[in-house]
Amino acid sequence: MNILRETNFKNFGEKKVGKVRDIYIQKDKIILISTDRHSSFDRIIAHIPHKGQVLNQISSFWFENTKDIVQNHVLEVPDPNVLVAKKCKPLSIEIVPRAYITGVTDTSLWTHYQKGQRDFGSFVLPEGMKKNQKLNAPVLTPTTKSDKHDRPITPKEIVSEGILTQELWDEVADKSTKLFIRGQEIAKNAGLILVDTKYEFGLDEEEKLTLIDEIHTPDSSRYWQAKSYNERFNKGEDPEYFDKEFLRVWFKNNCDPYKDAVLPEAPEDMVNELSRRYIQIYKQITRNPFETENGDIEKRIKDNLKKYLI
């Protein structure tokens, strides 16, 4: 199977390695290369064929379909796995819009709601809500950005702590809400519910607000199938969702993924199934066929990036 595990290019700038992307930093631009690495438990647990291409092309689709709302950092998409972006100064918060009360993590609305929280700083939820219930209107739940642990933060705290000015926060909130509503509309037309997502912003060389990183990918967003939502919710069942959890469960059942120095190989059938799911959601969101290419992916990328040699 043709898999992009990593890149090791010379003369494209300083290289930094993220969980999924290899990043090459130049003076005024960055080259973002989406690999097929699959991260969980704070480490790489598998390599999923075509995952990098899916993430890059879905993000490119959404950047193109939201650029009338706010400018983004895209300069060019010279390869299925590559996005060349304008270098921006990142804001030190992430915006998480939510349209439903759901989730199981420490930062999820449902987790806090179950513990009795109703006032979330910029919005208050009523009593008697059920898991996976639709909110009356989308809400924004910002978090700080940290290498150690993100923490929820209210708009009032963002301004009072000097993280953003009131004017900049108002612009971020406005653009985030409009991006999310656009995402929901396009997802609905594709038979999906965009449940929640994450946005990152930066300022360009003219201090203009710019959408950066990625947008509405299945790794940064929660999607449910729309056609079965009401029936499942009324029965108290979880919605039909894009699911990567089965691979995490396998590792938890077959090793200690947090402590074992070497992990077992992920079963081939599971890897192929997860690849199929990524491709399926790409086709459903974009309504485009998914085109794969044979040959050496790393060589193809290098050829397509020749003009960016420094």
C-alpha positions as a Markdown table, in Angstrom:
| # | Residue | x | y | z |
|---|---|---|---|---|
| 1 | Met | 0.0 | 0.0 | 0.0 |
| 2 | Asn | 1.3 | 3.5 | -0.9 |
| 3 | Ile | 1.7 | 5.3 | 2.4 |
| 4 | Leu | 3.3 | 8.7 | 3.3 |
| 5 | Arg | 4.9 | 8.1 | 6.7 |
| 6 | Glu | 7.2 | 11.2 | 6.7 |
| 7 | Thr | 9.1 | 13.5 | 4.5 |
| 8 | Asn | 12.8 | 14.4 | 4.7 |
| 9 | Phe | 13.3 | 17.3 | 2.2 |
| 10 | Lys | 16.3 | 19.5 | 2.1 |
| 11 | Asn | 16.3 | 23.1 | 1.1 |
| 12 | Phe | 12.6 | 23.8 | 1.8 |
| 13 | Gly | 13.2 | 25.6 | 5.1 |
| 14 | Glu | 13.3 | 24.6 | 8.7 |
| 15 | Lys | 11.4 | 21.4 | 9.3 |
| 16 | Lys | 9.1 | 20.9 | 12.3 |
| 17 | Val | 7.1 | 17.7 | 12.8 |
| 18 | Gly | 3.6 | 17.7 | 14.1 |
| 19 | Lys | 1.4 | 14.7 | 14.9 |
| 20 | Val | 0.1 | 14.5 | 11.4 |
| 21 | Arg | 1.9 | 17.1 | 9.4 |
| 22 | Asp | 5.5 | 17.9 | 8.4 |
| 23 | Ile | 5.9 | 21.6 | 8.3 |
| 24 | Tyr | 8.7 | 23.5 | 6.4 |
| 25 | Ile | 9.1 | 27.1 | 7.5 |
| 26 | Gln | 10.3 | 29.8 | 5.1 |
| 27 | Lys | 10.7 | 33.5 | 5.6 |
| 28 | Asp | 7.2 | 34.5 | 4.5 |
| 29 | Lys | 5.4 | 31.2 | 4.0 |
| 30 | Ile | 5.0 | 27.7 | 5.4 |
| 31 | Ile | 4.7 | 24.4 | 3.6 |
| 32 | Leu | 2.2 | 22.0 | 5.3 |
| 33 | Ile | 2.5 | 18.4 | 4.2 |
| 34 | Ser | -0.2 | 16.1 | 5.5 |
| 35 | Thr | 1.2 | 12.6 | 6.1 |
| 36 | Asp | -0.7 | 9.3 | 6.7 |
| 37 | Arg | 0.3 | 9.2 | 10.4 |
| 38 | His | -2.5 | 8.4 | 12.8 |
| 39 | Ser | -2.1 | 9.8 | 16.3 |
| 40 | Ser | -3.6 | 8.7 | 19.6 |
| 41 | Phe | -2.5 | 8.2 | 23.2 |
| 42 | Asp | 0.0 | 11.0 | 22.5 |
| 43 | Arg | 1.9 | 8.9 | 19.9 |
| 44 | Ile | 1.7 | 7.5 | 16.4 |
| 45 | Ile | -0.3 | 4.3 | 16.5 |
| 46 | Ala | -0.8 | 3.6 | 12.7 |
| 47 | His | -0.4 | 4.8 | 9.2 |
| 48 | Ile | -3.7 | 5.1 | 7.3 |
| 49 | Pro | -3.5 | 5.0 | 3.5 |
| 50 | His | -4.8 | 8.2 | 1.9 |
| 51 | Lys | -5.5 | 9.9 | 5.2 |
| 52 | Gly | -3.1 | 12.8 | 4.6 |
| 53 | Gln | -4.6 | 13.4 | 1.1 |
| 54 | Val | -8.1 | 13.3 | 2.5 |
| 55 | Leu | -7.4 | 15.8 | 5.3 |
| 56 | Asn | -5.6 | 18.2 | 3.0 |
| 57 | Gln | -8.2 | 18.1 | 0.3 |
| 58 | Ile | -11.1 | 18.5 | 2.6 |
| 59 | Ser | -9.5 | 21.4 | 4.3 |
| 60 | Ser | -8.8 | 23.0 | 0.9 |
| 61 | Phe | -12.4 | 22.5 | -0.1 |
| 62 | Trp | -13.6 | 24.3 | 3.0 |
| 63 | Phe | -11.0 | 27.1 | 2.7 |
| 64 | Glu | -12.3 | 27.8 | -0.8 |
| 65 | Asn | -15.9 | 27.7 | 0.3 |
| 66 | Thr | -15.5 | 30.1 | 3.2 |
| 67 | Lys | -13.0 | 32.7 | 1.9 |
| 68 | Asp | -15.8 | 35.2 | 1.3 |
| 69 | Ile | -16.4 | 35.2 | 5.1 |
| 70 | Val | -12.8 | 35.7 | 6.3 |
| 71 | Gln | -9.5 | 35.6 | 4.5 |
| 72 | Asn | -7.4 | 32.4 | 5.0 |
| 73 | His | -3.7 | 31.6 | 4.8 |
| 74 | Val | -3.8 | 29.5 | 1.6 |
| 75 | Leu | -1.4 | 30.5 | -1.1 |
| 76 | Glu | -1.5 | 27.4 | -3.2 |
| 77 | Val | -2.4 | 23.7 | -3.1 |
| 78 | Pro | 0.4 | 22.3 | -5.4 |
| 79 | Asp | -0.1 | 18.7 | -4.5 |
| 80 | Pro | -2.9 | 16.5 | -3.0 |
| 81 | Asn | -1.0 | 16.3 | 0.3 |
| 82 | Val | 0.4 | 19.8 | 0.4 |
| 83 | Leu | -0.9 | 23.3 | 1.3 |
| 84 | Val | 1.4 | 26.3 | 1.0 |
| 85 | Ala | 0.3 | 29.0 | 3.4 |
| 86 | Lys | 1.1 | 32.6 | 4.2 |
| 87 | Lys | 3.0 | 32.9 | 7.4 |
| 88 | Cys | 0.8 | 34.6 | 10.1 |
| 89 | Lys | 1.2 | 35.3 | 13.8 |
| 90 | Pro | -1.1 | 32.8 | 15.5 |
| 91 | Leu | -3.6 | 34.0 | 18.2 |
| 92 | Ser | -3.1 | 32.2 | 21.4 |
| 93 | Ile | -6.7 | 30.9 | 21.6 |
| 94 | Glu | -8.7 | 28.3 | 19.8 |
| 95 | Ile | -12.4 | 28.7 | 19.0 |
| 96 | Val | -14.7 | 25.7 | 19.4 |
| 97 | Pro | -18.2 | 26.3 | 18.1 |
| 98 | Arg | -20.8 | 23.8 | 19.2 |
| 99 | Ala | -24.4 | 23.1 | 18.0 |
| 100 | Tyr | -25.2 | 20.1 | 20.2 |
| 101 | Ile | -24.5 | 19.1 | 23.8 |
| 102 | Thr | -22.3 | 16.0 | 23.5 |
| 103 | Gly | -18.9 | 14.6 | 24.1 |
| 104 | Val | -17.1 | 12.5 | 26.7 |
| 105 | Thr | -13.8 | 14.4 | 27.2 |
| 106 | Asp | -12.9 | 16.6 | 30.2 |
| 107 | Thr | -13.6 | 19.7 | 28.0 |
| 108 | Ser | -16.9 | 18.6 | 26.5 |
| 109 | Leu | -20.2 | 20.5 | 27.2 |
| 110 | Trp | -21.9 | 17.3 | 28.2 |
| 111 | Thr | -19.3 | 16.4 | 30.8 |
| 112 | His | -19.5 | 19.8 | 32.5 |
| 113 | Tyr | -23.3 | 19.7 | 32.2 |
| 114 | Gln | -23.5 | 16.3 | 33.9 |
| 115 | Lys | -21.4 | 17.7 | 36.8 |
| 116 | Gly | -24.0 | 20.5 | 37.3 |
| 117 | Gln | -22.5 | 23.4 | 35.3 |
| 118 | Arg | -25.2 | 25.6 | 33.6 |
| 119 | Asp | -23.4 | 28.9 | 33.3 |
| 120 | Phe | -20.6 | 28.8 | 30.7 |
| 121 | Gly | -19.6 | 32.5 | 30.8 |
| 122 | Ser | -21.2 | 33.7 | 27.6 |
| 123 | Phe | -24.2 | 31.4 | 27.6 |
| 124 | Val | -26.4 | 29.5 | 30.1 |
| 125 | Leu | -27.9 | 26.1 | 29.4 |
| 126 | Pro | -31.4 | 25.2 | 30.7 |
| 127 | Glu | -32.2 | 22.3 | 33.0 |
| 128 | Gly | -33.3 | 18.9 | 31.7 |
| 129 | Met | -31.1 | 18.7 | 28.6 |
| 130 | Lys | -30.2 | 15.2 | 27.2 |
| 131 | Lys | -27.0 | 14.0 | 25.7 |
| 132 | Asn | -26.7 | 14.8 | 21.9 |
| 133 | Gln | -29.6 | 17.3 | 22.1 |
| 134 | Lys | -29.5 | 20.3 | 19.7 |
| 135 | Leu | -28.8 | 23.7 | 21.3 |
| 136 | Asn | -31.2 | 26.6 | 20.7 |
| 137 | Ala | -28.3 | 28.3 | 18.8 |
| 138 | Pro | -24.6 | 27.6 | 18.2 |
| 139 | Val | -22.3 | 28.6 | 21.1 |
| 140 | Leu | -18.6 | 29.4 | 21.1 |
| 141 | Thr | -16.4 | 27.8 | 23.7 |
| 142 | Pro | -12.9 | 29.2 | 23.5 |
| 143 | Thr | -9.8 | 27.5 | 25.0 |
| 144 | Thr | -6.3 | 28.6 | 25.5 |
| 145 | Lys | -3.6 | 27.1 | 23.3 |
| 146 | Ser | -0.8 | 25.4 | 25.3 |
| 147 | Asp | 1.8 | 22.7 | 24.7 |
| 148 | Lys | 0.8 | 21.2 | 28.0 |
| 149 | His | -3.0 | 21.5 | 28.5 |
| 150 | Asp | -5.6 | 23.7 | 27.0 |
| 151 | Arg | -8.1 | 25.3 | 29.4 |
| 152 | Pro | -11.5 | 26.6 | 28.8 |
| 153 | Ile | -11.7 | 30.4 | 28.9 |
| 154 | Thr | -14.6 | 32.9 | 28.7 |
| 155 | Pro | -14.7 | 35.9 | 26.3 |
| 156 | Lys | -14.5 | 38.2 | 29.3 |
| 157 | Glu | -11.3 | 36.5 | 30.5 |
| 158 | Ile | -9.8 | 36.6 | 27.1 |
| 159 | Val | -10.1 | 40.4 | 27.2 |
| 160 | Ser | -9.4 | 40.9 | 30.9 |
| 161 | Glu | -6.2 | 38.8 | 30.7 |
| 162 | Gly | -5.0 | 40.8 | 27.7 |
| 163 | Ile | -5.0 | 37.8 | 25.3 |
| 164 | Leu | -7.1 | 39.8 | 22.7 |
| 165 | Thr | -8.6 | 43.2 | 22.6 |
| 166 | Gln | -12.3 | 43.5 | 22.8 |
| 167 | Glu | -12.4 | 44.6 | 19.2 |
| 168 | Leu | -10.4 | 41.7 | 18.0 |
| 169 | Trp | -12.4 | 39.2 | 20.1 |
| 170 | Asp | -15.6 | 40.6 | 18.6 |
| 171 | Glu | -14.2 | 40.0 | 15.1 |
| 172 | Val | -13.0 | 36.5 | 16.0 |
| 173 | Ala | -16.4 | 35.6 | 17.5 |
| 174 | Asp | -18.3 | 37.1 | 14.5 |
| 175 | Lys | -16.2 | 35.3 | 11.9 |
| 176 | Ser | -16.3 | 32.0 | 13.8 |
| 177 | Thr | -20.1 | 32.0 | 14.0 |
| 178 | Lys | -20.4 | 32.8 | 10.3 |
| 179 | Leu | -17.9 | 30.0 | 9.4 |
| 180 | Phe | -19.7 | 27.5 | 11.5 |
| 181 | Ile | -23.2 | 28.4 | 10.1 |
| 182 | Arg | -21.7 | 28.1 | 6.5 |
| 183 | Gly | -20.2 | 24.7 | 7.5 |
| 184 | Gln | -23.6 | 23.5 | 8.8 |
| 185 | Glu | -25.3 | 24.6 | 5.7 |
| 186 | Ile | -22.9 | 22.8 | 3.3 |
| 187 | Ala | -22.8 | 19.7 | 5.6 |
| 188 | Lys | -26.6 | 19.6 | 5.7 |
| 189 | Asn | -26.7 | 19.5 | 1.9 |
| 190 | Ala | -24.3 | 16.6 | 2.0 |
| 191 | Gly | -26.6 | 14.7 | 4.4 |
| 192 | Leu | -24.4 | 15.5 | 7.4 |
| 193 | Ile | -24.6 | 17.4 | 10.7 |
| 194 | Leu | -21.6 | 19.5 | 11.6 |
| 195 | Val | -21.8 | 19.1 | 15.4 |
| 196 | Asp | -18.8 | 21.0 | 16.5 |
| 197 | Thr | -15.4 | 22.0 | 15.2 |
| 198 | Lys | -12.2 | 24.0 | 16.0 |
| 199 | Tyr | -10.9 | 27.2 | 14.4 |
| 200 | Glu | -7.5 | 28.8 | 14.7 |
| 201 | Phe | -6.8 | 32.4 | 13.6 |
| 202 | Gly | -3.7 | 34.5 | 13.1 |
| 203 | Leu | -2.8 | 38.0 | 12.0 |
| 204 | Asp | -1.1 | 38.6 | 8.7 |
| 205 | Glu | 1.7 | 41.1 | 8.0 |
| 206 | Glu | -1.0 | 43.9 | 7.9 |
| 207 | Glu | -2.5 | 42.7 | 11.2 |
| 208 | Lys | -5.6 | 41.4 | 9.4 |
| 209 | Leu | -7.5 | 38.5 | 10.8 |
| 210 | Thr | -6.7 | 35.3 | 9.0 |
| 211 | Leu | -8.1 | 31.7 | 9.3 |
| 212 | Ile | -5.1 | 29.4 | 9.6 |
| 213 | Asp | -4.3 | 25.7 | 10.3 |
| 214 | Glu | -7.2 | 23.6 | 9.0 |
| 215 | Ile | -11.0 | 23.8 | 8.7 |
| 216 | His | -13.8 | 21.3 | 9.1 |
| 217 | Thr | -11.7 | 18.2 | 8.6 |
| 218 | Pro | -12.9 | 14.9 | 10.2 |
| 219 | Asp | -10.0 | 15.2 | 12.6 |
| 220 | Ser | -10.9 | 18.6 | 13.8 |
| 221 | Ser | -14.7 | 18.3 | 13.6 |
| 222 | Arg | -17.5 | 16.0 | 14.7 |
| 223 | Tyr | -19.9 | 14.9 | 12.0 |
| 224 | Trp | -23.1 | 12.9 | 12.4 |
| 225 | Gln | -25.3 | 11.4 | 9.6 |
| 226 | Ala | -28.3 | 13.6 | 9.4 |
| 227 | Lys | -30.9 | 11.1 | 8.2 |
| 228 | Ser | -30.8 | 8.9 | 11.3 |
| 229 | Tyr | -30.2 | 11.6 | 14.0 |
| 230 | Asn | -33.8 | 12.2 | 15.1 |
| 231 | Glu | -34.8 | 8.5 | 15.3 |
| 232 | Arg | -31.7 | 7.6 | 17.3 |
| 233 | Phe | -32.0 | 10.6 | 19.6 |
| 234 | Asn | -35.6 | 9.8 | 20.4 |
| 235 | Lys | -34.5 | 6.2 | 21.3 |
| 236 | Gly | -31.7 | 7.5 | 23.5 |
| 237 | Glu | -29.1 | 6.1 | 21.1 |
| 238 | Asp | -25.9 | 7.7 | 20.0 |
| 239 | Pro | -26.0 | 9.3 | 16.5 |
| 240 | Glu | -24.4 | 7.7 | 13.5 |
| 241 | Tyr | -20.9 | 9.3 | 13.4 |
| 242 | Phe | -17.6 | 9.2 | 11.6 |
| 243 | Asp | -15.8 | 6.7 | 13.9 |
| 244 | Lys | -12.1 | 6.2 | 14.5 |
| 245 | Glu | -12.6 | 4.8 | 18.0 |
| 246 | Phe | -12.5 | 1.1 | 17.0 |
| 247 | Leu | -8.8 | 1.4 | 16.3 |
| 248 | Arg | -8.1 | 3.0 | 19.7 |
| 249 | Val | -10.1 | 0.3 | 21.4 |
| 250 | Trp | -8.1 | -2.4 | 19.7 |
| 251 | Phe | -4.8 | -0.9 | 21.0 |
| 252 | Lys | -6.2 | -0.5 | 24.5 |
| 253 | Asn | -7.2 | -4.2 | 24.4 |
| 254 | Asn | -3.9 | -5.5 | 23.1 |
| 255 | Cys | -1.3 | -3.4 | 24.8 |
| 256 | Asp | -0.7 | -0.5 | 27.1 |
| 257 | Pro | -0.5 | 2.3 | 24.6 |
| 258 | Tyr | 0.6 | 4.9 | 27.1 |
| 259 | Lys | 3.5 | 2.8 | 28.6 |
| 260 | Asp | 4.7 | 0.1 | 26.2 |
| 261 | Ala | 7.9 | 1.2 | 24.4 |
| 262 | Val | 6.9 | -0.7 | 21.2 |
| 263 | Leu | 3.3 | -1.1 | 20.0 |
| 264 | Pro | 1.9 | -4.0 | 18.0 |
| 265 | Glu | 1.1 | -3.5 | 14.3 |
| 266 | Ala | -2.4 | -2.4 | 13.8 |
| 267 | Pro | -4.4 | -5.1 | 12.0 |
| 268 | Glu | -4.5 | -4.6 | 8.2 |
| 269 | Asp | -8.2 | -5.0 | 8.0 |
| 270 | Met | -8.8 | -2.2 | 10.5 |
| 271 | Val | -6.3 | 0.1 | 8.8 |
| 272 | Asn | -8.0 | -0.5 | 5.5 |
| 273 | Glu | -11.5 | 0.1 | 7.0 |
| 274 | Leu | -10.4 | 3.4 | 8.6 |
| 275 | Ser | -8.9 | 4.4 | 5.2 |
| 276 | Arg | -12.3 | 3.6 | 3.6 |
| 277 | Arg | -14.1 | 5.8 | 6.1 |
| 278 | Tyr | -11.8 | 8.8 | 5.5 |
| 279 | Ile | -12.4 | 8.5 | 1.8 |
| 280 | Gln | -16.2 | 8.1 | 2.3 |
| 281 | Ile | -16.5 | 11.3 | 4.3 |
| 282 | Tyr | -14.4 | 13.2 | 1.8 |
| 283 | Lys | -16.7 | 12.1 | -1.0 |
| 284 | Gln | -19.8 | 12.9 | 1.0 |
| 285 | Ile | -18.6 | 16.4 | 2.0 |
| 286 | Thr | -17.1 | 17.5 | -1.3 |
| 287 | Arg | -19.4 | 15.5 | -3.6 |
| 288 | Asn | -16.2 | 14.8 | -5.6 |
| 289 | Pro | -14.7 | 11.5 | -6.6 |
| 290 | Phe | -11.6 | 10.6 | -4.6 |
| 291 | Glu | -8.6 | 10.3 | -7.0 |
| 292 | Thr | -5.7 | 8.2 | -5.9 |
| 293 | Glu | -2.3 | 8.1 | -7.6 |
| 294 | Asn | 0.2 | 5.3 | -7.8 |
| 295 | Gly | 3.9 | 5.8 | -7.4 |
| 296 | Asp | 6.2 | 7.4 | -4.9 |
| 297 | Ile | 4.2 | 10.0 | -3.0 |
| 298 | Glu | 7.3 | 11.7 | -1.5 |
| 299 | Lys | 8.9 | 12.0 | -4.9 |
| 300 | Arg | 5.7 | 13.4 | -6.4 |
| 301 | Ile | 5.5 | 16.0 | -3.6 |
| 302 | Lys | 9.1 | 17.0 | -4.1 |
| 303 | Asp | 8.6 | 17.4 | -7.8 |
| 304 | Asn | 5.5 | 19.6 | -7.2 |
| 305 | Leu | 7.3 | 21.8 | -4.7 |
| 306 | Lys | 10.4 | 22.6 | -6.9 |
| 307 | Lys | 9.6 | 26.3 | -7.2 |
| 308 | Tyr | 9.7 | 26.5 | -3.4 |
| 309 | Leu | 13.4 | 25.4 | -3.1 |
| 310 | Ile | 15.5 | 27.9 | -1.2 |
